[in-house]
Amino acid sequence: MTDEEVCGTKGALNQVTVTINGREYSAEEGEILLGVAIRENVEIPHLCYEASLSPSGACRLCMVGVRKKGKTEMTTSCTLRVTEGLDVVTETPEILRHRKMLLELYLAEAPKSEVIKSLAARYGVTKTRFFKKAEPADPLGNKCVLCGLCVRVCNEIMGGGVISFVNRGPYTVVATPFFGENPICLGCGACAQVCPTHAIEIENPGDERIMTSWGKTRVKLRQCPVCGKYYAPDILAETIYAKITPPLSQQIQDMCPDCRRKYLAKQEVLVKSGDFSGGNNHV
Amino acid sequence: MKIKSYAGFINRQCVGLQKLKPDIPRITVGLATCGAAVGGTVIFERLKRSIEEQGLDISLIPTGCIGYCREEPIVTITHPGKPLVLLHRVCEDDTDEILRAVASGSVPFDKALCRIEAWDHLMGCTVKYGTGFDQIPLYDEIPFFGRQHKVILRDAGLINPEDVDEFLAVGGYSAAYLALTEMRPNQVLDEVERSGLRGRGGAGFPAGLKWRITKEKKSDKKYIICNADEGDPGAYMNRNEMESDPHMLIEGMILGAYAIGVEEGLIYIRAEYPLAIKRLTCALEQARKSGILGTNIFGSGFSFDIQIATGAGAFVCGESTALIASIEGRTGRPHPRPPRLTDAGLWGKPTDLNNVETWCNVPVIIKNGVDWYTEIGAENNTGTKVFSLVGDVERVGLVEVPLGTSINTIVFDVGNGGAEGKPVKAVQTGGPSGGCIPVRLFDTTVDFESLNAIGSIMGSGGIVVMDEDTNMVDIARYFISFATGESCGKCIPCREGLKHTLLLLNRILAGKGTETDLVTLQDLSETIVATSLCGLGQTAPNPVLTTLAYFREEYDALVKS
């Protein structure tokens, strides 16, 4: 009888053992190695990986050495799927050398990014031999490393496709079509959330949100009827409410999260204290 | 009329042979892109007009290119029972003289390059033209032709690429007929596997193995694709193969489809090849009408058809995953492999992708057998390879030699050394992914392993010859500039690394470089090779690395001055 049969785990996802830097870890077969490393607190630098998005392999920083038949082969850990007996090392002289060179390139590409500066410093790279990008009019503030997370989150999760890569080679940038305002933008700000170098700027002056980096796209904000605060883009709220079944009651639909919480809490108290009128008059 | 039986097949062969060897004189004009570029079209039109005006009984046919690009425009004349005579460097004003000579049963001897008495088209068909005109040298006596071994280019420049009958006449589609009517798919696959055919796109992956992997994948739908996105500067073998003999490619794909079990094929061709697209479209249409493509091919029950997808001018779209993205309508950016195309290719289905020339090798293998094929070439490098021999070389053209032929033979015996007698300094093979090979290493044989060992690659088959006047640092700069412009911009080593390589080379060439810059150049190149996502970046620094290794003194001279 195999262990699996004894433990009754057969049929579940296969647990496998992988070796990282000589230490064994258990993981699910087919899991992404970088994900395992992050879970187990094994340090591998990376910029373009996000568990909920499809792997891209663009930043090239997460390269590890896969040991097989006495040879070590470099590959990106964000695209490496775990199999039984996988044996990787995260730092070899070769990996360190190339990593440093890549960080020098990043310092030249995104000279204004503090995140890149501290990441590079962590691996002993404090200056770059290469010509630094200095574009005064860069809407991404000379901080973008083209990891593509913003493009992927907009496409894959929000279904927006508001931004994409424009041009190619060294002229590649992330932008809206023709660098202008994009009316299909929901203003959700997921792009800014995932950006590893905080390059994407969003402003919320008054009753609108300005996607400063995306052609100054303007999105109207929804005002809370209770407290008067502007709390979320109108079009985003509509899109999300349309997907909720059963729909939210009209009562709370327009409220900001704070007021909604207060309202619901109050309802709860009223119900528990025996007032079944629903407290509709209290809002 | 659709070919549904052996009799029908033979019938069409006879029709074609009648066109190839008519009872009247036949004049052909080489009208591939190279011929058209130097006035072939004008010559053809003028001949056509004169023949009509004078009411001459002459068959005038456009053909592809026989490969001797330097001698274009090439016109051939065949009198019934006489050898086929190649005229070279024909110009518009020669047409009257040509017609006068032909009308009197002769040829313009001062324009004649060579004569062909009989030609073996290798598909079980030798066309016997005849004898005579002994003062004109034989084809084999011309050094450019004599050292070559034509397998892929066997029909190029001799048949009308826009007439399926002529292709049938020289044994075309007989391998497909044989396979579909008498062989099982596995037999075809076994033959290709045993032939040792390796991918001609550059990497040299065994074609049969790729077919088998695709075949063994379980899926409701599979595809085969021909990669005709030839983009290396100086390489145009695939263009000529498609322009001169488009049916050969189609036949190869039919055989592949039958072996793998696929009903749909695609040819991904770059939009910069309008003539190849036109001829392929025409060939596909004719093949469909003849029952060679479509449902129930040759009445065998097997169905297969091919569509054409055109690129939009991106070099990186020759990379397999970027190519798929391009066909699907997305931006041509590579994604990491695995998954390989054989697992999830076009529309997520298992897909077999091969280069034009790889497909073109299949019919001769099936027709003549593995033993015949493996006789050609070297160990683990069977068959021939077509190279485009260009640059500072005396005889520019398409050269087909067995794999394992030395660079010396190609450059000096076939190409006759540097143009205008200048000493040759180096050759560059494999385009922007390849390296520069100095003349002292010209004993190197051209096969996948030997070229890799000296830092270059076979690539798709471009050989650019450089003479003593060439500045090798400038050559490196040219190729890096090309690769920088063609980088898709997805991964940093290629996007930023190549840009900075270019900036460094510019600085060195401007005389402002330092010794430290050379170290940086070397280190940066090594990182780009080791960390880039796709083949473009992984090989793009090769021109820098090989020139640094073999022509270091030129860099040193620039940084010292």
PDB file of N, CA and C in Angstrom, chain B residues 310-383:
ATOM      1  N   THR B 310      -1.017  36.473 -43.272  1.00  0.00           N
ATOM      2  CA  THR B 310       0.119  37.345 -43.537  1.00  0.00           C
ATOM      3  C   THR B 310       0.522  38.105 -42.280  1.00  0.00           C
ATOM      4  N   GLY B 311       1.818  38.311 -42.166  1.00  0.00           N
ATOM      5  CA  GLY B 311       2.350  39.059 -41.035  1.00  0.00           C
ATOM      6  C   GLY B 311       2.213  40.549 -41.285  1.00  0.00           C
ATOM      7  N   ALA B 312       2.713  41.333 -40.342  1.00  0.00           N
ATOM      8  CA  ALA B 312       2.595  42.773 -40.511  1.00  0.00           C
ATOM      9  C   ALA B 312       3.922  43.458 -40.244  1.00  0.00           C
ATOM     10  N   GLY B 313       4.992  42.783 -40.610  1.00  0.00           N
ATOM     11  CA  GLY B 313       6.275  43.465 -40.558  1.00  0.00           C
ATOM     12  C   GLY B 313       7.007  43.421 -39.246  1.00  0.00           C
ATOM     13  N   ALA B 314       6.868  42.340 -38.492  1.00  0.00           N
ATOM     14  CA  ALA B 314       7.635  42.232 -37.257  1.00  0.00           C
ATOM     15  C   ALA B 314       8.519  40.998 -37.322  1.00  0.00           C
ATOM     16  N   PHE B 315       9.809  41.213 -37.158  1.00  0.00           N
ATOM     17  CA  PHE B 315      10.793  40.133 -37.199  1.00  0.00           C
ATOM     18  C   PHE B 315      10.504  39.092 -36.119  1.00  0.00           C
ATOM     19  N   VAL B 316      10.107  39.570 -34.934  1.00  0.00           N
ATOM     20  CA  VAL B 316       9.914  38.663 -33.804  1.00  0.00           C
ATOM     21  C   VAL B 316       8.758  37.695 -34.047  1.00  0.00           C
ATOM     22  N   CYS B 317       7.898  38.003 -34.987  1.00  0.00           N
ATOM     23  CA  CYS B 317       6.777  37.107 -35.284  1.00  0.00           C
ATOM     24  C   CYS B 317       7.231  35.798 -35.918  1.00  0.00           C
ATOM     25  N   GLY B 318       8.513  35.675 -36.236  1.00  0.00           N
ATOM     26  CA  GLY B 318       9.030  34.391 -36.676  1.00  0.00           C
ATOM     27  C   GLY B 318       9.244  33.453 -35.491  1.00  0.00           C
ATOM     28  N   GLU B 319       9.274  34.016 -34.281  1.00  0.00           N
ATOM     29  CA  GLU B 319       9.384  33.211 -33.065  1.00  0.00           C
ATOM     30  C   GLU B 319       8.044  32.517 -32.871  1.00  0.00           C
ATOM     31  N   SER B 320       8.095  31.224 -32.492  1.00  0.00           N
ATOM     32  CA  SER B 320       6.869  30.424 -32.564  1.00  0.00           C
ATOM     33  C   SER B 320       5.698  30.987 -31.761  1.00  0.00           C
ATOM     34  N   THR B 321       5.922  31.381 -30.515  1.00  0.00           N
ATOM     35  CA  THR B 321       4.779  31.826 -29.715  1.00  0.00           C
ATOM     36  C   THR B 321       4.270  33.195 -30.177  1.00  0.00           C
ATOM     37  N   ALA B 322       5.183  34.045 -30.642  1.00  0.00           N
ATOM     38  CA  ALA B 322       4.771  35.351 -31.160  1.00  0.00           C
ATOM     39  C   ALA B 322       4.009  35.165 -32.475  1.00  0.00           C
ATOM     40  N   LEU B 323       4.431  34.179 -33.251  1.00  0.00           N
ATOM     41  CA  LEU B 323       3.766  33.881 -34.520  1.00  0.00           C
ATOM     42  C   LEU B 323       2.304  33.489 -34.276  1.00  0.00           C
ATOM     43  N   ILE B 324       2.107  32.645 -33.267  1.00  0.00           N
ATOM     44  CA  ILE B 324       0.739  32.222 -32.934  1.00  0.00           C
ATOM     45  C   ILE B 324      -0.085  33.430 -32.498  1.00  0.00           C
ATOM     46  N   ALA B 325       0.515  34.272 -31.641  1.00  0.00           N
ATOM     47  CA  ALA B 325      -0.193  35.472 -31.179  1.00  0.00           C
ATOM     48  C   ALA B 325      -0.602  36.322 -32.376  1.00  0.00           C
ATOM     49  N   SER B 326       0.305  36.453 -33.334  1.00  0.00           N
ATOM     50  CA  SER B 326       0.030  37.266 -34.511  1.00  0.00           C
ATOM     51  C   SER B 326      -1.126  36.685 -35.326  1.00  0.00           C
ATOM     52  N   ILE B 327      -1.127  35.374 -35.513  1.00  0.00           N
ATOM     53  CA  ILE B 327      -2.220  34.749 -36.272  1.00  0.00           C
ATOM     54  C   ILE B 327      -3.551  34.952 -35.559  1.00  0.00           C
ATOM     55  N   GLU B 328      -3.508  34.865 -34.231  1.00  0.00           N
ATOM     56  CA  GLU B 328      -4.754  34.998 -33.467  1.00  0.00           C
ATOM     57  C   GLU B 328      -5.216  36.445 -33.353  1.00  0.00           C
ATOM     58  N   GLY B 329      -4.430  37.361 -33.891  1.00  0.00           N
ATOM     59  CA  GLY B 329      -4.853  38.756 -33.906  1.00  0.00           C
ATOM     60  C   GLY B 329      -4.343  39.555 -32.729  1.00  0.00           C
ATOM     61  N   ARG B 330      -3.437  38.953 -31.954  1.00  0.00           N
ATOM     62  CA  ARG B 330      -2.874  39.693 -30.832  1.00  0.00           C
ATOM     63  C   ARG B 330      -1.525  40.269 -31.243  1.00  0.00           C
ATOM     64  N   THR B 331      -0.965  41.107 -30.352  1.00  0.00           N
ATOM     65  CA  THR B 331       0.344  41.671 -30.643  1.00  0.00           C
ATOM     66  C   THR B 331       1.378  40.554 -30.658  1.00  0.00           C
ATOM     67  N   GLY B 332       2.318  40.632 -31.585  1.00  0.00           N
ATOM     68  CA  GLY B 332       3.333  39.587 -31.693  1.00  0.00           C
ATOM     69  C   GLY B 332       4.369  39.669 -30.603  1.00  0.00           C
ATOM     70  N   ARG B 333       4.011  39.213 -29.426  1.00  0.00           N
ATOM     71  CA  ARG B 333       4.979  39.173 -28.322  1.00  0.00           C
ATOM     72  C   ARG B 333       5.122  37.731 -27.875  1.00  0.00           C
ATOM     73  N   PRO B 334       6.358  37.260 -27.727  1.00  0.00           N
ATOM     74  CA  PRO B 334       6.540  35.870 -27.302  1.00  0.00           C
ATOM     75  C   PRO B 334       6.057  35.667 -25.871  1.00  0.00           C
ATOM     76  N   HIS B 335       5.687  34.443 -25.550  1.00  0.00           N
ATOM     77  CA  HIS B 335       5.451  34.107 -24.150  1.00  0.00           C
ATOM     78  C   HIS B 335       6.345  32.925 -23.793  1.00  0.00           C
ATOM     79  N   PRO B 336       6.579  32.742 -22.497  1.00  0.00           N
ATOM     80  CA  PRO B 336       7.534  31.699 -22.116  1.00  0.00           C
ATOM     81  C   PRO B 336       7.042  30.310 -22.514  1.00  0.00           C
ATOM     82  N   ARG B 337       7.998  29.475 -22.918  1.00  0.00           N
ATOM     83  CA  ARG B 337       7.681  28.073 -23.166  1.00  0.00           C
ATOM     84  C   ARG B 337       8.281  27.251 -22.040  1.00  0.00           C
ATOM     85  N   PRO B 338       7.714  26.139 -21.583  1.00  0.00           N
ATOM     86  CA  PRO B 338       6.411  25.623 -21.955  1.00  0.00           C
ATOM     87  C   PRO B 338       5.283  26.535 -21.489  1.00  0.00           C
ATOM     88  N   PRO B 339       4.062  26.379 -22.025  1.00  0.00           N
ATOM     89  CA  PRO B 339       3.657  25.325 -22.948  1.00  0.00           C
ATOM     90  C   PRO B 339       4.220  25.547 -24.354  1.00  0.00           C
ATOM     91  N   ARG B 340       4.675  24.459 -24.954  1.00  0.00           N
ATOM     92  CA  ARG B 340       5.138  24.530 -26.328  1.00  0.00           C
ATOM     93  C   ARG B 340       3.956  24.474 -27.266  1.00  0.00           C
ATOM     94  N   LEU B 341       4.238  24.826 -28.527  1.00  0.00           N
ATOM     95  CA  LEU B 341       3.169  24.806 -29.513  1.00  0.00           C
ATOM     96  C   LEU B 341       2.564  23.423 -29.650  1.00  0.00           C
ATOM     97  N   THR B 342       3.408  22.400 -29.469  1.00  0.00           N
ATOM     98  CA  THR B 342       2.900  21.041 -29.621  1.00  0.00           C
ATOM     99  C   THR B 342       1.906  20.702 -28.505  1.00  0.00           C
ATOM    100  N   ASP B 343       1.958  21.442 -27.388  1.00  0.00           N
ATOM    101  CA  ASP B 343       0.964  21.253 -26.327  1.00  0.00           C
ATOM    102  C   ASP B 343      -0.225  22.174 -26.537  1.00  0.00           C
ATOM    103  N   ALA B 344       0.054  23.455 -26.666  1.00  0.00           N
ATOM    104  CA  ALA B 344      -1.007  24.447 -26.823  1.00  0.00           C
ATOM    105  C   ALA B 344      -0.526  25.493 -27.817  1.00  0.00           C
ATOM    106  N   GLY B 345      -0.892  25.312 -29.059  1.00  0.00           N
ATOM    107  CA  GLY B 345      -0.459  26.238 -30.097  1.00  0.00           C
ATOM    108  C   GLY B 345      -1.587  27.132 -30.536  1.00  0.00           C
ATOM    109  N   LEU B 346      -1.891  27.078 -31.830  1.00  0.00           N
ATOM    110  CA  LEU B 346      -2.932  27.948 -32.375  1.00  0.00           C
ATOM    111  C   LEU B 346      -4.278  27.637 -31.723  1.00  0.00           C
ATOM    112  N   TRP B 347      -4.952  28.668 -31.251  1.00  0.00           N
ATOM    113  CA  TRP B 347      -6.234  28.565 -30.553  1.00  0.00           C
ATOM    114  C   TRP B 347      -6.166  27.528 -29.436  1.00  0.00           C
ATOM    115  N   GLY B 348      -4.976  27.392 -28.852  1.00  0.00           N
ATOM    116  CA  GLY B 348      -4.802  26.480 -27.728  1.00  0.00           C
ATOM    117  C   GLY B 348      -4.713  25.017 -28.108  1.00  0.00           C
ATOM    118  N   LYS B 349      -4.697  24.715 -29.404  1.00  0.00           N
ATOM    119  CA  LYS B 349      -4.664  23.314 -29.850  1.00  0.00           C
ATOM    120  C   LYS B 349      -3.229  22.910 -30.211  1.00  0.00           C
ATOM    121  N   PRO B 350      -2.922  21.598 -30.116  1.00  0.00           N
ATOM    122  CA  PRO B 350      -1.579  21.150 -30.499  1.00  0.00           C
ATOM    123  C   PRO B 350      -1.264  21.558 -31.935  1.00  0.00           C
ATOM    124  N   THR B 351      -0.096  22.136 -32.112  1.00  0.00           N
ATOM    125  CA  THR B 351       0.262  22.699 -33.405  1.00  0.00           C
ATOM    126  C   THR B 351       1.687  22.330 -33.757  1.00  0.00           C
ATOM    127  N   ASP B 352       1.884  21.925 -34.981  1.00  0.00           N
ATOM    128  CA  ASP B 352       3.234  21.648 -35.452  1.00  0.00           C
ATOM    129  C   ASP B 352       3.665  22.784 -36.376  1.00  0.00           C
ATOM    130  N   LEU B 353       4.764  23.423 -36.022  1.00  0.00           N
ATOM    131  CA  LEU B 353       5.265  24.551 -36.810  1.00  0.00           C
ATOM    132  C   LEU B 353       6.608  24.182 -37.412  1.00  0.00           C
ATOM    133  N   ASN B 354       6.712  24.284 -38.719  1.00  0.00           N
ATOM    134  CA  ASN B 354       7.982  24.024 -39.388  1.00  0.00           C
ATOM    135  C   ASN B 354       8.274  25.119 -40.393  1.00  0.00           C
ATOM    136  N   ASN B 355       9.550  25.292 -40.660  1.00  0.00           N
ATOM    137  CA  ASN B 355      10.000  26.272 -41.634  1.00  0.00           C
ATOM    138  C   ASN B 355       9.663  25.819 -43.055  1.00  0.00           C
ATOM    139  N   VAL B 356       9.612  26.756 -43.980  1.00  0.00           N
ATOM    140  CA  VAL B 356       9.314  26.467 -45.384  1.00  0.00           C
ATOM    141  C   VAL B 356      10.195  25.330 -45.910  1.00  0.00           C
ATOM    142  N   GLU B 357      11.500  25.494 -45.685  1.00  0.00           N
ATOM    143  CA  GLU B 357      12.425  24.530 -46.274  1.00  0.00           C
ATOM    144  C   GLU B 357      12.301  23.146 -45.643  1.00  0.00           C
ATOM    145  N   THR B 358      11.911  23.102 -44.372  1.00  0.00           N
ATOM    146  CA  THR B 358      11.703  21.801 -43.734  1.00  0.00           C
ATOM    147  C   THR B 358      10.583  21.055 -44.463  1.00  0.00           C
ATOM    148  N   TRP B 359       9.473  21.757 -44.686  1.00  0.00           N
ATOM    149  CA  TRP B 359       8.354  21.133 -45.404  1.00  0.00           C
ATOM    150  C   TRP B 359       8.790  20.700 -46.805  1.00  0.00           C
ATOM    151  N   CYS B 360       9.610  21.552 -47.445  1.00  0.00           N
ATOM    152  CA  CYS B 360      10.011  21.271 -48.819  1.00  0.00           C
ATOM    153  C   CYS B 360      10.884  20.018 -48.925  1.00  0.00           C
ATOM    154  N   ASN B 361      11.512  19.624 -47.809  1.00  0.00           N
ATOM    155  CA  ASN B 361      12.353  18.429 -47.830  1.00  0.00           C
ATOM    156  C   ASN B 361      11.541  17.138 -47.832  1.00  0.00           C
ATOM    157  N   VAL B 362      10.295  17.238 -47.365  1.00  0.00           N
ATOM    158  CA  VAL B 362       9.535  16.007 -47.135  1.00  0.00           C
ATOM    159  C   VAL B 362       9.223  15.222 -48.422  1.00  0.00           C
ATOM    160  N   PRO B 363       8.749  15.879 -49.476  1.00  0.00           N
ATOM    161  CA  PRO B 363       8.397  15.081 -50.665  1.00  0.00           C
ATOM    162  C   PRO B 363       9.532  14.215 -51.212  1.00  0.00           C
ATOM    163  N   VAL B 364      10.758  14.743 -51.297  1.00  0.00           N
ATOM    164  CA  VAL B 364      11.858  13.925 -51.830  1.00  0.00           C
ATOM    165  C   VAL B 364      12.176  12.750 -50.916  1.00  0.00           C
ATOM    166  N   ILE B 365      11.983  12.965 -49.607  1.00  0.00           N
ATOM    167  CA  ILE B 365      12.259  11.863 -48.667  1.00  0.00           C
ATOM    168  C   ILE B 365      11.261  10.723 -48.914  1.00  0.00           C
ATOM    169  N   ILE B 366       9.995  11.076 -49.022  1.00  0.00           N
ATOM    170  CA  ILE B 366       8.959  10.052 -49.214  1.00  0.00           C
ATOM    171  C   ILE B 366       9.122   9.387 -50.583  1.00  0.00           C
ATOM    172  N   LYS B 367       9.440  10.193 -51.575  1.00  0.00           N
ATOM    173  CA  LYS B 367       9.529   9.648 -52.930  1.00  0.00           C
ATOM    174  C   LYS B 367      10.757   8.754 -53.106  1.00  0.00           C
ATOM    175  N   ASN B 368      11.913   9.218 -52.628  1.00  0.00           N
ATOM    176  CA  ASN B 368      13.157   8.505 -52.914  1.00  0.00           C
ATOM    177  C   ASN B 368      13.649   7.625 -51.773  1.00  0.00           C
ATOM    178  N   GLY B 369      13.006   7.770 -50.621  1.00  0.00           N
ATOM    179  CA  GLY B 369      13.361   6.886 -49.519  1.00  0.00           C
ATOM    180  C   GLY B 369      14.460   7.431 -48.626  1.00  0.00           C
ATOM    181  N   VAL B 370      14.499   6.859 -47.430  1.00  0.00           N
ATOM    182  CA  VAL B 370      15.422   7.318 -46.407  1.00  0.00           C
ATOM    183  C   VAL B 370      16.877   7.091 -46.827  1.00  0.00           C
ATOM    184  N   ASP B 371      17.143   5.921 -47.431  1.00  0.00           N
ATOM    185  CA  ASP B 371      18.537   5.613 -47.780  1.00  0.00           C
ATOM    186  C   ASP B 371      19.094   6.623 -48.765  1.00  0.00           C
ATOM    187  N   TRP B 372      18.282   6.978 -49.724  1.00  0.00           N
ATOM    188  CA  TRP B 372      18.702   7.977 -50.712  1.00  0.00           C
ATOM    189  C   TRP B 372      18.989   9.308 -50.015  1.00  0.00           C
ATOM    190  N   TYR B 373      18.098   9.691 -49.112  1.00  0.00           N
ATOM    191  CA  TYR B 373      18.213  10.999 -48.474  1.00  0.00           C
ATOM    192  C   TYR B 373      19.414  11.067 -47.537  1.00  0.00           C
ATOM    193  N   THR B 374      19.609  10.001 -46.747  1.00  0.00           N
ATOM    194  CA  THR B 374      20.685  10.062 -45.754  1.00  0.00           C
ATOM    195  C   THR B 374      22.074   9.984 -46.399  1.00  0.00           C
ATOM    196  N   GLU B 375      22.116   9.592 -47.666  1.00  0.00           N
ATOM    197  CA  GLU B 375      23.387   9.628 -48.394  1.00  0.00           C
ATOM    198  C   GLU B 375      23.897  11.072 -48.541  1.00  0.00           C
ATOM    199  N   ILE B 376      22.953  12.004 -48.558  1.00  0.00           N
ATOM    200  CA  ILE B 376      23.302  13.415 -48.745  1.00  0.00           C
ATOM    201  C   ILE B 376      23.593  14.032 -47.374  1.00  0.00           C
ATOM    202  N   GLY B 377      24.641  14.830 -47.301  1.00  0.00           N
ATOM    203  CA  GLY B 377      24.911  15.541 -46.059  1.00  0.00           C
ATOM    204  C   GLY B 377      25.880  14.807 -45.166  1.00  0.00           C
ATOM    205  N   ALA B 378      25.852  15.163 -43.879  1.00  0.00           N
ATOM    206  CA  ALA B 378      26.814  14.612 -42.932  1.00  0.00           C
ATOM    207  C   ALA B 378      26.079  13.874 -41.828  1.00  0.00           C
ATOM    208  N   GLU B 379      26.850  13.296 -40.940  1.00  0.00           N
ATOM    209  CA  GLU B 379      26.297  12.573 -39.799  1.00  0.00           C
ATOM    210  C   GLU B 379      25.412  13.503 -38.960  1.00  0.00           C
ATOM    211  N   ASN B 380      24.205  13.062 -38.652  1.00  0.00           N
ATOM    212  CA  ASN B 380      23.244  13.855 -37.872  1.00  0.00           C
ATOM    213  C   ASN B 380      22.859  15.174 -38.545  1.00  0.00           C
ATOM    214  N   ASN B 381      23.328  15.388 -39.741  1.00  0.00           N
ATOM    215  CA  ASN B 381      22.986  16.608 -40.472  1.00  0.00           C
ATOM    216  C   ASN B 381      22.687  16.198 -41.914  1.00  0.00           C
ATOM    217  N   THR B 382      21.612  15.450 -42.070  1.00  0.00           N
ATOM    218  CA  THR B 382      21.322  14.904 -43.393  1.00  0.00           C
ATOM    219  C   THR B 382      20.682  15.957 -44.298  1.00  0.00           C
ATOM    220  N   GLY B 383      20.844  15.720 -45.572  1.00  0.00           N
ATOM    221  CA  GLY B 383      20.179  16.566 -46.552  1.00  0.00           C
ATOM    222  C   GLY B 383      20.996  17.771 -46.963  1.00  0.00           C
TER     223      GLY B 383
END
